[in-house]
Amino acid sequence: MGGARTALFNWLYARHQEGTFILRIEDTDKERSTDASIEEILESMRWLGLDWDEYYRQTDRTDAHLRAAQDLMDRGLAYEADGAWWFRVPTEGSTIVHDDLLGDVTFPNDLLKDFVIRRSDGSFIYHFVVVVDDADMEITHVIRGDDHLNNTPKHVLLFQALGRPVPRFVHLPMILGTDRTRLSKRHGDTAVLEYRHRGFLPEAMVNFLAKLGWSHGDEEVFSRQALIALFSLDEVNKSGAIFEDTKLLWLNQQHMKLADLDRLLDLVRPWILEPGRVNEEMWNTVDQEVLRVGAHLLRDRCKTLRDLAQAMELLFDVPLEPIDEIIVSAIQAPLMIAVAEQLECTDPFDPESIERDMRAALEANGATLKDVALASRLAVTGRRAGPGLFEILAAIGRNLVTARLREAAQGAGE
RNA sequence: GUCCCCAUCAUCUAGCGGCCUAGGAUACCGGGUUUUCAUCCCGGCGGCAGGGGUUCAAAUCCCCUUGGGGACGCCA
């Protein structure tokens, strides 16, 4: 999650500046960097919509690393010991890191020790490779996590030894878990893709992550375009933030309300099909307008795509999965039959006509809407709560509505 | 232990010396709207870690303490 936030800030900065966003996989540790772990990173980036202009793996650039290391050896700035190549750190003076966020941070050199740049097996160490790559790729801004601040003097020294300009640094504060320690797999860090699985919208995740450390006055809800337009390093915070998903849930709801309806339907589709009650054919043959209107009515009370999918199931011709018990009294049953009969001829089948005809039918039977409102809602939707009765009836459609009314009336008193 | 960073409500934060008896958002609690629920609107709860300075004036600047985090690998 921390990596995603770092990637996002880099991406926002690059896009805002209309610069180049390079995705570089730091795979110099064979143990850590597997095809699966790299694929997860790529898929997370794709899901979040963080598109890249160039792509590298550091291990693809070994030739360049070797040339740079050999250069240091040739000039006596590095030496070999125990089969590894070591960078010689000056014993005197100090190294200053100019950080655009934190200001100047001074590290006495005598506290730094010589460090390995090339392992005895011939592979290179991250600290060395990252500097060579940044220099070769003419990276202007190094925006990364706070945990790298202590490594930065090493990097500065290497840039200087290589005779290359030192880029600008921005060290972002850590994202903390609810236990206040750095977010890690052991302490409740959830993979980015897990949030996709939980039914979050990528733009909500992006909005949330952006706000974790960046703020723009009192504004809370940002579209991707707005973030690109407004993002500025000047508005980045210096202190660590705890990752709590209560606000993420709220943001997701906000973005679901903002989302284009057709896109929302595409996104919610897998969740509706997943339980298996609604199949592909039913999805394809149902009136699209039913889905659009239904999604529009239902999304106001949903936090995630999962919630929405569960709610939208009632739009399909499948047995209701009642959330609340459907209770129809012996007195209500004939009234509901009368309503069903009336609705067979209601035309058009829209909220206004339904309300008018329903009230008329009830009045003709000496009853009022109040007598059957809740029972009808339960019969047709399987729950006590939901959108306006006439709106949801109209959205569900005549056939399902009348069938469910009759079915519930028949089961009355059981 | 050594070094580095950070410090405003439970959480995310605004604040860059006077506009602050500290503003917004989430969460929570009330009220309104809604035939229901949600949305929405209104209100409430709740914080400048502590102590010294500097200044006419400090949440804002400086120092100390405390607290939190991070780094000290032939990991990144």
Short mmCIF file of C-alpha atoms (C1' of nucleotides) in Angstrom, two decimals:
data_model
loop_
_atom_site.label_atom_id
_atom_site.label_comp_id
_atom_site.label_asym_id
_atom_site.label_seq_id
_atom_site.Cartn_x
_atom_site.Cartn_y
_atom_site.Cartn_z
CA MET A 1 0.00 0.00 0.00
CA GLY A 2 2.88 2.32 0.79
CA GLY A 3 4.39 1.49 -2.56
CA ALA A 4 1.12 2.29 -4.28
CA ARG A 5 0.93 5.66 -2.57
CA THR A 6 4.52 6.42 -3.57
CA ALA A 7 3.79 5.39 -7.14
CA LEU A 8 0.69 7.56 -7.15
CA PHE A 9 2.54 10.67 -5.97
CA ASN A 10 5.22 10.14 -8.58
CA TRP A 11 2.59 9.61 -11.24
CA LEU A 12 0.58 12.65 -10.20
CA TYR A 13 3.68 14.79 -10.17
CA ALA A 14 4.79 13.57 -13.58
CA ARG A 15 1.35 13.96 -15.13
CA HIS A 16 0.86 17.38 -13.57
CA GLN A 17 4.20 18.54 -14.96
CA GLU A 18 3.51 16.76 -18.24
CA GLY A 19 6.75 14.91 -17.65
CA THR A 20 7.67 11.32 -18.31
CA PHE A 21 6.61 8.64 -15.89
CA ILE A 22 8.99 5.71 -15.92
CA LEU A 23 8.07 2.46 -14.24
CA ARG A 24 11.28 0.87 -13.09
CA ILE A 25 11.16 -2.48 -11.36
CA GLU A 26 13.81 -2.67 -8.69
CA ASP A 27 14.47 -6.36 -8.95
CA THR A 28 18.06 -6.58 -7.79
CA ASP A 29 17.09 -8.95 -5.01
CA LYS A 30 16.51 -12.32 -6.59
CA GLU A 31 14.81 -13.65 -3.50
CA ARG A 32 12.26 -10.90 -3.26
CA SER A 33 11.58 -10.21 -6.85
CA THR A 34 9.59 -12.98 -8.47
CA ASP A 35 7.49 -12.99 -11.61
CA ALA A 36 4.43 -13.17 -9.41
CA SER A 37 5.45 -10.21 -7.27
CA ILE A 38 6.22 -8.12 -10.34
CA GLU A 39 2.94 -9.06 -11.97
CA GLU A 40 1.09 -8.04 -8.85
CA ILE A 41 2.73 -4.62 -8.98
CA LEU A 42 1.86 -4.20 -12.65
CA GLU A 43 -1.71 -5.30 -12.13
CA SER A 44 -2.10 -2.95 -9.17
CA MET A 45 -0.81 -0.07 -11.23
CA ARG A 46 -3.12 -0.92 -14.09
CA TRP A 47 -6.10 -1.17 -11.82
CA LEU A 48 -5.33 2.19 -10.24
CA GLY A 49 -4.90 3.66 -13.69
CA LEU A 50 -1.27 4.67 -13.18
CA ASP A 51 -0.09 4.35 -16.74
CA TRP A 52 3.59 4.53 -17.56
CA ASP A 53 5.53 5.90 -20.51
CA GLU A 54 8.58 3.70 -20.16
CA TYR A 55 9.31 0.43 -18.44
CA TYR A 56 12.56 -1.09 -17.18
CA ARG A 57 13.79 -3.84 -14.99
CA GLN A 58 17.00 -2.96 -13.27
CA THR A 59 18.50 -6.36 -13.93
CA ASP A 60 18.19 -5.63 -17.66
CA ARG A 61 20.76 -2.89 -17.28
CA THR A 62 23.58 -4.88 -15.76
CA ASP A 63 26.04 -3.83 -18.48
CA ALA A 64 25.60 -0.18 -17.62
CA HIS A 65 25.97 -0.96 -13.93
CA LEU A 66 29.14 -2.87 -14.54
CA ARG A 67 30.66 -0.02 -16.54
CA ALA A 68 29.86 2.48 -13.82
CA ALA A 69 31.22 0.21 -11.08
CA GLN A 70 34.38 -0.48 -13.04
CA ASP A 71 34.82 3.24 -13.46
CA LEU A 72 34.73 3.69 -9.69
CA MET A 73 37.22 0.86 -9.27
CA ASP A 74 39.53 2.34 -11.88
CA ARG A 75 39.52 5.66 -10.12
CA GLY A 76 40.12 4.13 -6.69
CA LEU A 77 36.73 5.19 -5.36
CA ALA A 78 35.77 1.56 -4.87
CA TYR A 79 37.79 -1.48 -3.90
CA GLU A 80 37.43 -5.21 -3.68
CA ALA A 81 37.29 -7.14 -0.43
CA ASP A 82 35.88 -10.57 0.42
CA GLY A 83 34.95 -10.97 -3.22
CA ALA A 84 32.59 -8.00 -3.14
CA TRP A 85 33.09 -4.47 -4.40
CA TRP A 86 32.88 -1.75 -1.80
CA PHE A 87 32.29 1.94 -2.17
CA ARG A 88 34.72 4.04 -0.17
CA VAL A 89 32.93 6.59 2.03
CA PRO A 90 34.97 9.65 3.05
CA THR A 91 35.87 9.55 6.75
CA GLU A 92 35.71 13.31 7.17
CA GLY A 93 33.10 15.96 6.57
CA SER A 94 29.42 15.45 6.15
CA THR A 95 26.92 14.89 3.40
CA ILE A 96 23.90 17.11 3.07
CA VAL A 97 20.69 15.86 1.57
CA HIS A 98 18.58 18.64 0.12
CA ASP A 99 15.03 17.45 0.49
CA ASP A 100 12.26 19.54 -1.02
CA LEU A 101 9.90 18.50 1.72
CA LEU A 102 12.11 18.17 4.80
CA GLY A 103 14.72 20.78 4.01
CA ASP A 104 18.45 20.13 4.38
CA VAL A 105 19.39 17.08 6.39
CA THR A 106 23.00 16.65 7.40
CA PHE A 107 24.69 13.28 7.89
CA PRO A 108 28.24 13.12 9.28
CA ASN A 109 30.31 10.91 6.98
CA ASP A 110 32.11 9.12 9.80
CA LEU A 111 28.82 7.55 10.75
CA LEU A 112 28.46 6.12 7.28
CA LYS A 113 30.46 3.02 6.61
CA ASP A 114 31.86 1.74 3.35
CA PHE A 115 29.17 -0.26 1.69
CA VAL A 116 28.88 -3.03 -0.85
CA ILE A 117 27.88 -2.06 -4.36
CA ARG A 118 28.47 -5.43 -6.00
CA ARG A 119 27.92 -8.76 -4.34
CA SER A 120 30.48 -11.51 -4.43
CA ASP A 121 28.21 -13.37 -6.86
CA GLY A 122 28.64 -10.49 -9.30
CA SER A 123 25.15 -9.00 -8.95
CA PHE A 124 24.65 -5.40 -7.94
CA ILE A 125 23.16 -3.81 -4.88
CA TYR A 126 20.10 -1.59 -5.07
CA HIS A 127 21.82 1.49 -3.65
CA PHE A 128 24.31 1.50 -6.46
CA VAL A 129 22.01 0.51 -9.26
CA VAL A 130 19.39 3.06 -8.35
CA VAL A 131 21.91 5.87 -8.64
CA VAL A 132 23.34 4.71 -11.95
CA ASP A 133 19.83 4.32 -13.37
CA ASP A 134 18.63 7.67 -12.08
CA ALA A 135 21.66 9.31 -13.62
CA ASP A 136 21.36 7.54 -16.98
CA MET A 137 17.63 8.15 -17.18
CA GLU A 138 18.07 11.76 -16.18
CA ILE A 139 15.63 11.42 -13.34
CA THR A 140 14.84 14.89 -12.01
CA HIS A 141 12.81 13.99 -8.91
CA VAL A 142 13.26 11.11 -6.54
CA ILE A 143 10.00 10.83 -4.64
CA ARG A 144 10.02 7.88 -2.28
CA GLY A 145 9.23 6.76 1.23
CA ASP A 146 10.72 8.25 4.34
CA ASP A 147 12.41 4.95 5.11
CA HIS A 148 14.97 5.80 2.43
CA LEU A 149 16.08 9.08 3.94
CA ASN A 150 18.94 7.42 5.80
CA ASN A 151 20.13 5.82 2.58
CA THR A 152 20.13 9.05 0.70
CA PRO A 153 23.59 10.28 1.77
CA LYS A 154 24.98 7.08 0.26
CA HIS A 155 23.19 7.91 -2.96
CA VAL A 156 24.36 11.52 -2.93
CA LEU A 157 27.95 10.36 -2.46
CA LEU A 158 27.57 7.96 -5.38
CA PHE A 159 26.14 10.63 -7.66
CA GLN A 160 29.10 12.80 -6.79
CA ALA A 161 31.62 9.98 -7.29
CA LEU A 162 30.08 9.25 -10.67
CA GLY A 163 30.27 12.94 -11.55
CA ARG A 164 26.54 13.13 -12.19
CA PRO A 165 24.08 15.81 -11.03
CA VAL A 166 22.18 15.00 -7.85
CA PRO A 167 18.41 14.90 -8.41
CA ARG A 168 15.87 16.56 -6.17
CA PHE A 169 14.64 14.43 -3.30
CA VAL A 170 11.24 14.28 -1.69
CA HIS A 171 10.84 11.85 1.16
CA LEU A 172 7.23 11.05 1.81
CA PRO A 173 6.05 10.18 5.32
CA MET A 174 5.20 6.58 6.01
CA ILE A 175 1.74 5.14 5.97
CA LEU A 176 1.12 3.53 9.32
CA GLY A 177 -1.12 0.70 10.37
CA THR A 178 -3.71 1.12 13.09
CA ASP A 179 -1.03 0.01 15.54
CA ARG A 180 0.94 3.09 14.47
CA THR A 181 3.80 1.06 13.06
CA ARG A 182 4.80 1.06 9.46
CA LEU A 183 2.28 -0.73 7.32
CA SER A 184 3.45 -4.21 6.55
CA LYS A 185 1.93 -7.52 5.60
CA ARG A 186 2.20 -8.64 9.21
CA HIS A 187 0.40 -5.62 10.55
CA GLY A 188 -2.74 -5.43 8.55
CA ASP A 189 -1.42 -4.14 5.27
CA THR A 190 -3.84 -5.26 2.65
CA ALA A 191 -2.69 -5.61 -0.91
CA VAL A 192 -4.06 -3.01 -3.30
CA LEU A 193 -5.77 -5.68 -5.36
CA GLU A 194 -7.56 -6.89 -2.26
CA TYR A 195 -9.46 -3.62 -2.32
CA ARG A 196 -10.54 -4.31 -5.85
CA HIS A 197 -11.75 -7.65 -4.62
CA ARG A 198 -13.70 -5.96 -1.85
CA GLY A 199 -15.61 -3.87 -4.35
CA PHE A 200 -13.81 -0.57 -4.29
CA LEU A 201 -13.58 1.73 -7.27
CA PRO A 202 -10.05 2.54 -8.43
CA GLU A 203 -10.78 6.25 -8.46
CA ALA A 204 -11.90 6.07 -4.83
CA MET A 205 -8.69 4.28 -3.89
CA VAL A 206 -6.65 6.86 -5.78
CA ASN A 207 -8.55 9.70 -4.13
CA PHE A 208 -8.01 8.17 -0.71
CA LEU A 209 -4.33 7.45 -1.22
CA ALA A 210 -3.74 10.93 -2.58
CA LYS A 211 -5.35 12.45 0.49
CA LEU A 212 -3.09 10.37 2.68
CA GLY A 213 -0.32 12.91 2.86
CA TRP A 214 -1.56 15.46 0.38
CA SER A 215 -4.34 17.93 0.91
CA HIS A 216 -5.90 20.77 -0.99
CA GLY A 217 -7.70 23.09 1.38
CA ASP A 218 -10.92 21.60 2.63
CA GLU A 219 -11.71 19.59 -0.47
CA GLU A 220 -12.22 15.88 -0.04
CA VAL A 221 -13.55 14.37 -3.24
CA PHE A 222 -11.32 14.53 -6.29
CA SER A 223 -11.61 12.98 -9.70
CA ARG A 224 -8.48 11.62 -11.29
CA GLN A 225 -8.36 14.63 -13.61
CA ALA A 226 -8.73 17.04 -10.71
CA LEU A 227 -5.87 15.37 -8.87
CA ILE A 228 -3.59 15.72 -11.86
CA ALA A 229 -4.56 19.35 -12.30
CA LEU A 230 -4.21 20.28 -8.64
CA PHE A 231 -1.44 18.07 -7.31
CA SER A 232 1.51 19.93 -5.89
CA LEU A 233 4.45 18.88 -3.76
CA ASP A 234 3.94 22.08 -1.78
CA GLU A 235 0.79 20.62 -0.28
CA VAL A 236 2.34 17.38 0.87
CA ASN A 237 2.35 16.68 4.58
CA LYS A 238 5.41 15.76 6.61
CA SER A 239 3.90 13.51 9.24
CA GLY A 240 2.96 9.87 8.94
CA ALA A 241 -0.65 8.91 8.47
CA ILE A 242 -2.61 5.94 9.71
CA PHE A 243 -4.39 3.93 7.08
CA GLU A 244 -8.00 3.56 8.19
CA ASP A 245 -10.57 2.48 5.70
CA THR A 246 -13.67 4.10 7.23
CA LYS A 247 -13.10 7.18 5.14
CA LEU A 248 -12.20 5.08 2.15
CA LEU A 249 -15.63 3.50 2.41
CA TRP A 250 -17.25 6.91 2.38
CA LEU A 251 -15.15 8.04 -0.54
CA ASN A 252 -16.08 4.91 -2.42
CA GLN A 253 -19.73 5.75 -1.93
CA GLN A 254 -19.12 9.27 -3.18
CA HIS A 255 -17.39 7.97 -6.29
CA MET A 256 -20.10 5.39 -6.92
CA LYS A 257 -22.61 8.23 -6.94
CA LEU A 258 -20.44 10.17 -9.32
CA ALA A 259 -19.65 7.27 -11.64
CA ASP A 260 -21.05 7.03 -15.13
CA LEU A 261 -23.96 4.58 -14.96
CA ASP A 262 -22.91 2.41 -17.86
CA ARG A 263 -19.42 2.12 -16.47
CA LEU A 264 -20.83 1.30 -13.06
CA LEU A 265 -22.84 -1.51 -14.63
CA ASP A 266 -19.71 -2.93 -16.26
CA LEU A 267 -17.96 -2.82 -12.92
CA VAL A 268 -20.75 -4.39 -10.90
CA ARG A 269 -21.46 -7.15 -13.41
CA PRO A 270 -18.92 -9.68 -12.10
CA TRP A 271 -20.25 -9.29 -8.58
CA ILE A 272 -23.80 -9.93 -9.70
CA LEU A 273 -22.82 -13.01 -11.67
CA GLU A 274 -20.46 -14.36 -9.01
CA PRO A 275 -23.02 -15.89 -6.60
CA GLY A 276 -24.46 -17.81 -9.55
CA ARG A 277 -28.13 -17.01 -9.15
CA VAL A 278 -28.03 -14.54 -12.01
CA ASN A 279 -26.34 -15.99 -15.07
CA GLU A 280 -24.72 -14.40 -18.05
CA GLU A 281 -27.74 -14.90 -20.27
CA MET A 282 -30.05 -13.19 -17.81
CA TRP A 283 -27.67 -10.27 -17.61
CA ASN A 284 -27.54 -9.97 -21.38
CA THR A 285 -31.27 -10.27 -21.96
CA VAL A 286 -32.58 -8.06 -19.19
CA ASP A 287 -33.70 -4.62 -20.29
CA GLN A 288 -30.66 -2.38 -19.94
CA GLU A 289 -32.90 0.43 -18.82
CA VAL A 290 -33.97 -1.72 -15.86
CA LEU A 291 -30.33 -2.03 -14.86
CA ARG A 292 -29.55 1.61 -15.36
CA VAL A 293 -32.53 2.90 -13.43
CA GLY A 294 -32.10 0.22 -10.79
CA ALA A 295 -28.43 0.97 -10.27
CA HIS A 296 -29.21 4.64 -10.11
CA LEU A 297 -31.83 4.13 -7.40
CA LEU A 298 -29.87 1.57 -5.42
CA ARG A 299 -26.38 3.05 -5.36
CA ASP A 300 -27.21 5.74 -2.83
CA ARG A 301 -27.31 3.19 -0.07
CA CYS A 302 -24.22 1.22 -1.05
CA LYS A 303 -20.63 1.57 0.04
CA THR A 304 -19.08 -0.93 -2.33
CA LEU A 305 -19.76 -2.73 -5.58
CA ARG A 306 -20.52 -5.79 -3.50
CA ASP A 307 -23.32 -3.98 -1.73
CA LEU A 308 -24.66 -2.76 -5.03
CA ALA A 309 -24.54 -6.19 -6.61
CA GLN A 310 -26.42 -7.69 -3.71
CA ALA A 311 -29.05 -4.97 -3.93
CA MET A 312 -29.40 -5.23 -7.70
CA GLU A 313 -30.18 -8.91 -7.68
CA LEU A 314 -33.83 -8.04 -7.14
CA LEU A 315 -33.96 -6.59 -10.64
CA PHE A 316 -33.63 -10.07 -12.10
CA ASP A 317 -36.15 -12.83 -12.51
CA VAL A 318 -34.67 -15.05 -9.84
CA PRO A 319 -36.17 -16.11 -6.51
CA LEU A 320 -35.86 -13.31 -4.00
CA GLU A 321 -33.30 -13.72 -1.26
CA PRO A 322 -35.25 -11.84 1.41
CA ILE A 323 -33.22 -9.82 3.86
CA ASP A 324 -36.30 -9.27 5.98
CA GLU A 325 -39.13 -11.70 6.54
CA ILE A 326 -42.00 -11.17 4.11
CA ILE A 327 -45.19 -10.94 6.12
CA VAL A 328 -48.56 -10.52 4.45
CA SER A 329 -51.72 -10.64 6.56
CA ALA A 330 -55.02 -12.17 5.52
CA ILE A 331 -56.41 -8.66 5.20
CA GLN A 332 -53.52 -7.45 3.04
CA ALA A 333 -53.53 -10.40 0.64
CA PRO A 334 -56.67 -9.49 -1.33
CA LEU A 335 -55.60 -5.89 -1.43
CA MET A 336 -52.30 -6.85 -2.98
CA ILE A 337 -54.06 -9.03 -5.52
CA ALA A 338 -56.17 -6.02 -6.42
CA VAL A 339 -53.07 -3.90 -6.76
CA ALA A 340 -51.42 -6.52 -8.94
CA GLU A 341 -54.49 -6.67 -11.17
CA GLN A 342 -54.48 -2.91 -11.49
CA LEU A 343 -50.79 -2.78 -12.29
CA GLU A 344 -51.29 -5.24 -15.13
CA CYS A 345 -52.91 -2.39 -17.03
CA THR A 346 -50.99 0.55 -15.71
CA ASP A 347 -49.53 2.41 -18.64
CA PRO A 348 -46.97 3.72 -18.87
CA PHE A 349 -45.38 1.71 -16.09
CA ASP A 350 -43.69 4.68 -14.51
CA PRO A 351 -43.60 5.91 -10.88
CA GLU A 352 -46.34 8.53 -11.35
CA SER A 353 -48.79 6.16 -13.01
CA ILE A 354 -48.03 3.39 -10.53
CA GLU A 355 -48.71 5.68 -7.59
CA ARG A 356 -51.95 6.95 -9.12
CA ASP A 357 -53.26 3.51 -10.03
CA MET A 358 -52.15 1.88 -6.82
CA ARG A 359 -53.89 4.48 -4.69
CA ALA A 360 -57.00 4.21 -6.85
CA ALA A 361 -57.12 0.43 -6.60
CA LEU A 362 -56.73 0.54 -2.85
CA GLU A 363 -59.35 3.22 -2.44
CA ALA A 364 -61.78 1.15 -4.46
CA ASN A 365 -61.26 -1.59 -1.88
CA GLY A 366 -61.73 0.71 1.08
CA ALA A 367 -58.05 0.81 1.94
CA THR A 368 -55.14 3.24 1.76
CA LEU A 369 -51.56 2.99 0.60
CA LYS A 370 -50.43 2.76 4.18
CA ASP A 371 -52.23 -0.57 4.58
CA VAL A 372 -50.03 -2.38 2.09
CA ALA A 373 -46.98 -0.16 1.53
CA LEU A 374 -44.57 -2.13 3.69
CA ALA A 375 -46.01 -5.52 2.74
CA SER A 376 -45.73 -4.65 -0.94
CA ARG A 377 -42.19 -3.48 -0.56
CA LEU A 378 -41.30 -6.68 1.25
CA ALA A 379 -43.08 -8.79 -1.32
CA VAL A 380 -41.34 -7.19 -4.26
CA THR A 381 -37.88 -6.43 -2.87
CA GLY A 382 -37.47 -8.75 0.08
CA ARG A 383 -36.48 -5.94 2.41
CA ARG A 384 -38.11 -3.29 4.56
CA ALA A 385 -35.84 -0.52 3.37
CA GLY A 386 -35.04 0.75 -0.05
CA PRO A 387 -35.70 3.42 -2.63
CA GLY A 388 -39.08 5.09 -2.99
CA LEU A 389 -41.75 2.40 -3.43
CA PHE A 390 -43.07 3.62 -6.77
CA GLU A 391 -39.60 4.24 -8.15
CA ILE A 392 -38.37 0.78 -7.32
CA LEU A 393 -41.55 -0.87 -8.62
CA ALA A 394 -41.17 0.98 -11.89
CA ALA A 395 -37.52 -0.01 -12.12
CA ILE A 396 -38.20 -3.68 -11.49
CA GLY A 397 -40.86 -3.80 -14.16
CA ARG A 398 -44.45 -4.89 -14.46
CA ASN A 399 -43.99 -8.65 -14.86
CA LEU A 400 -41.75 -9.22 -11.87
CA VAL A 401 -43.72 -6.82 -9.68
CA THR A 402 -47.10 -8.38 -10.29
CA ALA A 403 -45.75 -11.91 -10.06
CA ARG A 404 -44.09 -11.21 -6.73
CA LEU A 405 -47.19 -9.48 -5.39
CA ARG A 406 -49.37 -12.45 -6.28
CA GLU A 407 -46.88 -14.93 -4.93
CA ALA A 408 -46.64 -13.14 -1.61
CA ALA A 409 -50.42 -12.79 -1.40
CA GLN A 410 -50.83 -16.51 -1.95
CA GLY A 411 -48.42 -17.28 0.85
CA ALA A 412 -50.31 -15.00 3.23
CA GLY A 413 -50.95 -16.24 6.72
CA GLU A 414 -48.47 -19.09 6.49
"C1'" G B 1 22.34 1.67 21.69
"C1'" U B 2 23.67 5.27 17.52
"C1'" C B 3 21.73 8.33 13.66
"C1'" C B 4 17.50 10.51 11.07
"C1'" C B 5 12.44 12.20 10.57
"C1'" C B 6 7.81 13.61 12.67
"C1'" A B 7 4.20 15.87 16.48
"C1'" U B 8 -3.40 20.09 15.74
"C1'" C B 9 -9.93 16.40 17.49
"C1'" A B 10 -10.63 8.76 17.64
"C1'" U B 11 -8.89 9.06 12.14
"C1'" C B 12 -7.39 12.15 7.58
"C1'" U B 13 -6.24 17.16 7.78
"C1'" A B 14 -6.55 23.29 7.17
"C1'" G B 15 -3.36 26.61 9.62
"C1'" C B 16 2.96 28.83 6.84
"C1'" G B 17 3.03 35.46 13.98
"C1'" G B 18 -2.24 38.88 14.69
"C1'" C B 19 -8.16 37.03 10.35
"C1'" C B 20 -8.03 31.10 15.73
"C1'" U B 21 -12.43 31.67 22.30
"C1'" A B 22 -8.27 26.68 16.09
"C1'" G B 23 -11.60 25.51 10.30
"C1'" G B 24 -13.12 21.14 7.15
"C1'" A B 25 -13.92 15.77 6.34
"C1'" U B 26 -14.80 10.72 8.20
"C1'" A B 27 -16.72 8.17 12.37
"C1'" C B 28 -20.15 8.82 16.43
"C1'" C B 29 -24.68 11.29 18.68
"C1'" G B 30 -29.14 14.36 17.97
"C1'" G B 31 -32.81 16.97 14.60
"C1'" G B 32 -35.05 17.90 9.67
"C1'" U B 33 -36.39 15.76 4.75
"C1'" U B 34 -38.01 10.75 3.17
"C1'" U B 35 -44.84 6.47 3.66
"C1'" U B 36 -39.29 2.99 4.98
"C1'" C B 37 -33.76 2.80 4.60
"C1'" A B 38 -29.98 5.45 2.40
"C1'" U B 39 -28.68 9.99 0.20
"C1'" C B 40 -29.10 15.10 1.44
"C1'" C B 41 -29.46 19.40 4.96
"C1'" C B 42 -28.86 21.38 10.04
"C1'" G B 43 -26.75 20.90 14.92
"C1'" G B 44 -23.58 18.46 18.70
"C1'" C B 45 -19.28 15.83 20.62
"C1'" G B 46 -14.00 16.35 20.14
"C1'" G B 47 -7.62 18.66 19.44
"C1'" C B 48 -2.83 22.71 19.23
"C1'" A B 49 1.86 16.49 23.92
"C1'" G B 50 4.57 19.24 28.18
"C1'" G B 51 8.03 23.04 29.72
"C1'" G B 52 11.04 27.08 28.72
"C1'" G B 53 12.26 31.12 25.62
"C1'" U B 54 11.79 35.14 21.25
"C1'" U B 55 7.80 38.84 20.34
"C1'" C B 56 3.37 44.12 21.67
"C1'" A B 57 1.32 39.30 19.89
"C1'" A B 58 2.64 32.10 19.05
"C1'" A B 59 -0.96 26.32 17.02
"C1'" U B 60 2.48 29.04 13.97
"C1'" C B 61 9.73 30.84 15.24
"C1'" C B 62 13.95 28.70 18.70
"C1'" C B 63 15.58 25.21 22.66
"C1'" C B 64 14.70 21.12 25.98
"C1'" U B 65 11.69 17.04 27.55
"C1'" U B 66 8.24 13.43 26.22
"C1'" G B 67 5.87 10.57 22.64
"C1'" G B 68 5.63 8.15 17.79
"C1'" G B 69 8.00 6.37 13.46
"C1'" G B 70 12.20 5.02 10.48
"C1'" A B 71 17.30 3.53 9.40
"C1'" C B 72 21.59 1.12 11.05
"C1'" G B 73 22.32 -5.97 5.55
"C1'" C B 74 26.78 -8.85 0.09
"C1'" C B 75 17.25 -6.49 1.46
"C1'" A B 76 14.75 -2.86 -1.00
#
